[in-house]
Coordinates of C-alpha atoms and ligand atoms in Angstrom, one line a residue:
M30 CA 117.3 116.0 51.7
R31 CA 115.1 114.5 54.4
A32 CA 111.7 113.2 53.3
S33 CA 109.7 115.6 55.6
V34 CA 111.5 118.6 54.1
R35 CA 110.9 117.3 50.6
I36 CA 107.2 116.9 51.4
M37 CA 107.0 120.4 52.7
I38 CA 108.6 121.8 49.6
L39 CA 106.2 119.8 47.5
A40 CA 103.3 121.1 49.6
L41 CA 104.4 124.7 49.2
A42 CA 104.7 124.2 45.4
L43 CA 101.2 122.8 45.3
V44 CA 99.8 125.7 47.3
G45 CA 101.6 128.0 44.8
T46 CA 99.8 126.5 41.9
V47 CA 96.4 125.6 43.4
L48 CA 95.6 128.9 45.0
P49 CA 95.7 131.1 41.9
L50 CA 93.7 128.5 40.0
A51 CA 91.0 128.6 42.6
A52 CA 91.0 132.4 42.6
Q53 CA 90.3 132.3 38.8
T54 CA 87.0 130.6 39.2
P55 CA 85.0 132.3 42.0
P56 CA 81.9 130.5 43.2
E57 CA 78.6 131.3 41.3
P58 CA 76.9 134.5 42.5
I59 CA 74.0 132.8 44.1
V60 CA 72.4 133.9 47.4
K61 CA 72.5 131.0 49.7
V62 CA 69.2 131.3 51.5
E63 CA 69.9 128.4 53.9
G64 CA 72.4 130.7 55.6
L65 CA 69.5 132.9 57.0
R66 CA 70.2 133.8 60.6
Q67 CA 68.8 136.2 63.2
I68 CA 71.3 138.8 64.4
S69 CA 69.1 140.9 66.7
A70 CA 65.5 141.2 68.0
H71 CA 64.1 142.4 64.6
V72 CA 66.9 141.7 62.1
H73 CA 67.7 138.6 60.1
I74 CA 70.4 138.4 57.4
I75 CA 71.5 136.0 54.7
P76 CA 75.3 136.3 54.7
D77 CA 77.2 136.6 51.4
N78 CA 79.9 134.2 52.5
S79 CA 82.2 136.7 50.9
V80 CA 81.3 135.5 47.4
P81 CA 81.9 138.1 44.8
L82 CA 78.7 139.7 43.3
V83 CA 76.6 138.4 46.2
P84 CA 75.4 141.0 48.8
N85 CA 74.5 140.5 52.4
I86 CA 70.7 140.4 52.4
G87 CA 68.8 142.0 55.3
Y88 CA 65.3 141.5 56.7
V89 CA 63.8 143.8 59.3
V90 CA 60.7 142.2 60.9
G91 CA 58.0 144.3 62.5
D92 CA 54.5 143.5 63.8
R93 CA 52.9 144.9 60.7
A94 CA 55.5 144.8 57.9
V95 CA 58.8 143.5 56.8
L96 CA 61.6 145.5 55.1
V97 CA 64.0 143.6 52.7
I98 CA 67.4 145.2 52.1
D99 CA 69.1 144.3 48.7
T100 CA 68.0 141.7 46.2
G101 CA 70.9 139.6 44.9
L102 CA 72.0 139.5 41.2
G103 CA 69.1 139.2 38.8
P104 CA 65.5 137.9 39.0
R105 CA 66.5 134.3 40.0
N106 CA 68.3 135.5 43.1
G107 CA 65.5 138.1 43.7
A108 CA 62.9 135.3 43.7
A109 CA 64.8 133.3 46.3
V110 CA 65.3 136.4 48.5
Y111 CA 61.5 137.1 48.1
E112 CA 60.6 133.5 49.1
V113 CA 62.5 134.0 52.4
A114 CA 60.7 137.4 52.9
K115 CA 57.4 135.7 52.4
K116 CA 58.2 133.1 55.1
L117 CA 59.2 135.8 57.6
A118 CA 56.3 138.1 56.7
G119 CA 53.4 135.8 56.4
T120 CA 50.5 138.2 55.6
K121 CA 52.4 141.3 56.7
A122 CA 53.2 144.0 54.1
L123 CA 56.5 143.9 52.3
F124 CA 58.9 146.8 51.7
L125 CA 62.1 146.8 49.7
V126 CA 65.1 149.1 49.7
T127 CA 68.5 148.7 48.1
T128 CA 71.8 150.0 49.5
H129 CA 72.8 151.2 46.0
V130 CA 71.9 150.5 42.4
H131 CA 74.7 148.1 41.4
P132 CA 73.3 144.9 39.8
E133 CA 73.9 142.5 42.7
H134 CA 72.0 144.8 45.1
D135 CA 69.2 146.0 43.0
L136 CA 68.5 143.9 39.8
G137 CA 66.5 141.2 41.6
A138 CA 63.7 143.6 42.5
Q139 CA 61.5 142.7 39.6
A140 CA 61.0 139.2 41.1
F141 CA 59.1 140.7 44.0
P142 CA 55.3 140.9 43.4
A143 CA 53.6 144.2 42.6
T144 CA 52.3 144.4 46.1
T145 CA 55.9 145.0 47.4
T146 CA 56.6 148.7 48.1
L147 CA 60.0 149.7 46.6
I148 CA 61.5 152.8 48.3
R149 CA 64.3 154.7 46.6
S150 CA 66.2 157.9 47.3
I151 CA 66.0 160.6 44.6
D152 CA 69.8 160.1 44.2
Q153 CA 69.2 156.4 43.2
V154 CA 66.5 157.4 40.7
N155 CA 68.9 159.9 39.1
E156 CA 71.7 157.4 39.0
I157 CA 69.6 154.8 37.3
A158 CA 68.5 157.4 34.7
E159 CA 72.1 158.4 34.2
T160 CA 73.9 155.0 34.0
G161 CA 71.1 152.5 33.3
L162 CA 72.2 148.9 32.7
Q163 CA 75.8 149.8 31.8
L164 CA 77.3 147.9 34.7
A165 CA 74.9 145.0 34.3
K166 CA 76.2 144.6 30.7
V167 CA 79.8 144.6 32.0
F168 CA 78.9 141.9 34.7
A169 CA 77.0 139.8 32.1
S170 CA 80.0 139.8 29.8
R171 CA 82.3 138.3 32.5
S172 CA 80.8 134.8 32.7
P173 CA 78.0 132.7 31.3
I174 CA 76.3 132.4 34.7
N175 CA 76.3 136.2 35.1
A176 CA 74.8 136.5 31.7
E177 CA 72.1 133.9 32.6
L178 CA 71.3 135.6 35.9
L179 CA 71.0 139.1 34.3
K180 CA 69.0 138.0 31.3
D181 CA 66.0 140.4 31.1
A182 CA 66.9 142.1 34.3
D183 CA 65.8 145.7 34.5
F184 CA 65.4 148.3 37.2
R185 CA 62.1 148.5 39.0
K186 CA 60.4 151.8 39.4
A187 CA 60.1 153.2 42.9
D188 CA 56.7 153.3 44.7
I189 CA 58.0 155.8 47.2
T190 CA 60.9 158.3 46.8
F191 CA 62.7 160.4 49.4
E192 CA 65.3 163.1 49.3
H193 CA 67.3 163.0 52.5
S194 CA 65.7 160.4 54.8
Y195 CA 62.6 158.3 55.3
D196 CA 61.3 156.8 58.5
L197 CA 59.5 153.5 57.9
D198 CA 57.3 152.2 60.7
L199 CA 57.2 148.4 60.5
G200 CA 55.1 148.1 63.7
G201 CA 57.1 148.0 67.0
V202 CA 60.3 148.8 65.1
Q203 CA 61.3 151.7 62.9
A204 CA 63.8 151.6 60.0
K205 CA 65.4 154.9 59.2
L206 CA 66.6 155.1 55.5
T207 CA 69.1 157.8 54.8
A208 CA 70.5 159.0 51.4
M209 CA 74.3 159.5 52.0
G210 CA 75.2 161.3 48.8
P211 CA 78.1 160.3 46.5
N212 CA 80.4 157.9 48.3
H213 CA 80.8 154.4 46.8
T214 CA 78.1 155.3 44.2
A215 CA 76.2 158.5 43.4
G216 CA 73.3 157.2 45.6
D217 CA 74.2 155.2 48.6
T218 CA 71.5 154.5 51.1
I219 CA 72.0 153.3 54.6
V220 CA 69.4 151.7 56.9
W221 CA 69.5 152.2 60.7
I222 CA 67.4 150.0 63.0
E223 CA 67.6 152.1 66.1
P224 CA 66.1 149.8 68.8
D225 CA 68.4 147.0 67.7
R226 CA 71.3 149.3 67.0
V227 CA 71.9 147.5 63.7
L228 CA 73.3 149.5 60.8
F229 CA 73.1 148.4 57.2
A230 CA 76.0 150.5 56.0
G231 CA 76.0 149.5 52.3
D232 CA 79.6 149.8 50.9
L233 CA 80.3 152.8 53.2
A234 CA 82.0 150.7 55.9
M235 CA 83.2 147.1 55.3
R236 CA 86.2 144.9 55.9
A237 CA 87.3 145.2 52.3
Q238 CA 88.8 148.4 51.0
P239 CA 86.4 151.2 49.9
A240 CA 85.6 151.2 46.2
F241 CA 85.2 154.6 44.4
A242 CA 82.8 153.3 41.8
S243 CA 81.2 156.4 40.4
P244 CA 82.8 159.5 38.8
R245 CA 80.9 161.4 41.5
S246 CA 82.4 159.3 44.3
S247 CA 84.0 161.8 46.8
I248 CA 86.6 161.2 49.5
R249 CA 85.4 164.4 51.3
Q250 CA 81.8 163.2 51.3
W251 CA 82.8 159.7 52.3
L252 CA 84.7 161.0 55.4
A253 CA 81.7 163.2 56.3
S254 CA 79.5 160.1 55.9
L255 CA 81.7 158.1 58.3
D256 CA 81.2 160.8 60.9
R257 CA 77.5 160.4 60.6
L258 CA 77.7 156.6 60.8
E259 CA 79.9 156.8 63.9
V260 CA 77.4 159.1 65.8
L261 CA 74.8 156.4 65.5
N262 CA 77.1 154.2 67.6
P263 CA 75.9 150.9 66.1
A264 CA 76.3 147.6 68.0
I265 CA 76.4 145.6 64.7
V266 CA 77.4 146.9 61.2
V267 CA 76.0 144.8 58.3
P268 CA 78.0 145.9 55.3
S269 CA 76.7 145.2 51.8
H270 CA 79.6 142.7 51.4
G271 CA 81.7 140.6 53.7
P272 CA 81.4 139.7 57.4
T273 CA 79.4 141.8 59.8
G274 CA 81.3 143.9 62.3
D275 CA 80.8 144.6 66.0
G276 CA 80.7 148.3 67.1
T277 CA 82.4 151.0 65.0
G278 CA 85.5 149.1 63.9
F279 CA 84.7 149.2 60.1
I280 CA 83.9 152.9 60.4
T281 CA 87.1 154.0 62.2
G282 CA 89.1 151.6 59.9
Y283 CA 87.7 153.3 56.8
R284 CA 88.4 156.8 58.3
A285 CA 92.0 156.0 59.1
Y286 CA 92.6 154.6 55.6
L287 CA 90.8 157.5 53.7
T288 CA 92.4 160.1 55.9
E289 CA 95.9 158.8 55.1
V290 CA 95.1 158.5 51.4
R291 CA 93.7 162.1 51.5
D292 CA 96.7 163.6 53.3
R293 CA 99.4 161.8 51.4
T294 CA 97.8 162.6 48.1
A295 CA 97.4 166.3 49.0
A296 CA 101.1 166.4 49.9
E297 CA 102.0 165.0 46.5
K298 CA 99.8 167.5 44.7
R299 CA 101.2 170.4 46.8
A300 CA 104.7 169.2 45.7
G301 CA 103.7 169.6 42.1
R302 CA 103.4 165.9 41.3
S303 CA 101.0 164.6 38.6
V304 CA 98.1 162.3 39.5
E305 CA 100.0 159.4 38.0
Q306 CA 103.0 160.1 40.2
A307 CA 100.7 160.5 43.3
V308 CA 99.2 157.1 42.6
E309 CA 102.6 155.5 42.4
T310 CA 104.0 157.1 45.5
V311 CA 100.9 156.7 47.7
T312 CA 100.4 153.1 46.6
A313 CA 104.0 152.3 47.6
A314 CA 103.4 154.0 51.0
L315 CA 100.3 152.0 51.7
A316 CA 101.6 148.7 50.2
D317 CA 101.3 146.7 53.4
R318 CA 97.8 147.9 54.3
A319 CA 96.1 148.1 50.9
P320 CA 96.2 144.8 48.9
D321 CA 93.6 146.0 46.4
K322 CA 95.7 148.3 44.2
G323 CA 92.7 149.1 41.9
R324 CA 90.6 150.3 44.8
L325 CA 93.5 152.3 46.3
A326 CA 94.2 154.0 42.9
G327 CA 90.5 155.0 42.8
A328 CA 90.7 156.6 46.2
I329 CA 93.9 158.4 45.3
K330 CA 92.5 159.8 42.1
A331 CA 89.4 161.1 44.0
A332 CA 91.6 162.6 46.7
Y333 CA 93.8 164.3 44.0
A334 CA 90.9 165.8 42.3
E335 CA 89.6 167.2 45.6
A336 CA 92.9 168.3 47.1
P337 CA 93.4 172.1 47.2
Ligands
ZN25 ZN1 78.5 148.2 44.7

């Protein structure tokens, strides 16, 4: 065997062992504030660098006020996100909204001072009342760092609530907050910055596969939501996780995926197959496009329940 071939085989063997090890220890879920960058006239973000349990953080800067979107996991991340807000806002008023009530998006809110105005949809308020800190406890049990970050974390009470949508005038720029119903969670909120054509889409349109995280999550609702997002015709989509996207690519990508899951699953149900059989068949059919089998199964189960 030639030396170069042997080295190549050795390298492949190393890749085979090193990669799974690296995957077992994800980076700590800390918001890296030094990544702050401006993406449009009024919008700055701190990218999540695709680290699990870190959200993309948004700041919308107006003449009179600044809106912060999502907080990071627990008070320590929330305090860091707040420090950046203070630098961007100076003496301007501060508003806070979260894309949904999962711990990495919402449970840093208590680190913001009492003068910050927290805006929630009624759906979010209800979801907090219903599920409380359940998911926070699950996250905390996964690693010592998660437990440390979530110590004493609790939901902050809203200062303003809205049912369908809320127009927030920040001075020279408006942010439109809209409650999208049960998609990823029971209470997803999107934020649309019309003059910049920037859309904070939450988990409703991302690069990663959609996650049906609530028993209320609905594929029918999600497809209807995608139609509403597409009509906005965003120039930039900032999802709550992963890289930002230009134009409507994430939206049409999610629609193609969810439509296929819906139609294949409905066909299985019509043919008299059980939900378990449908999961097996549809998972096999989408094997090359859906690496996250857990998320795919969640979508199939929602589609099965909703199929005629
Ligand atoms: Zn989430």
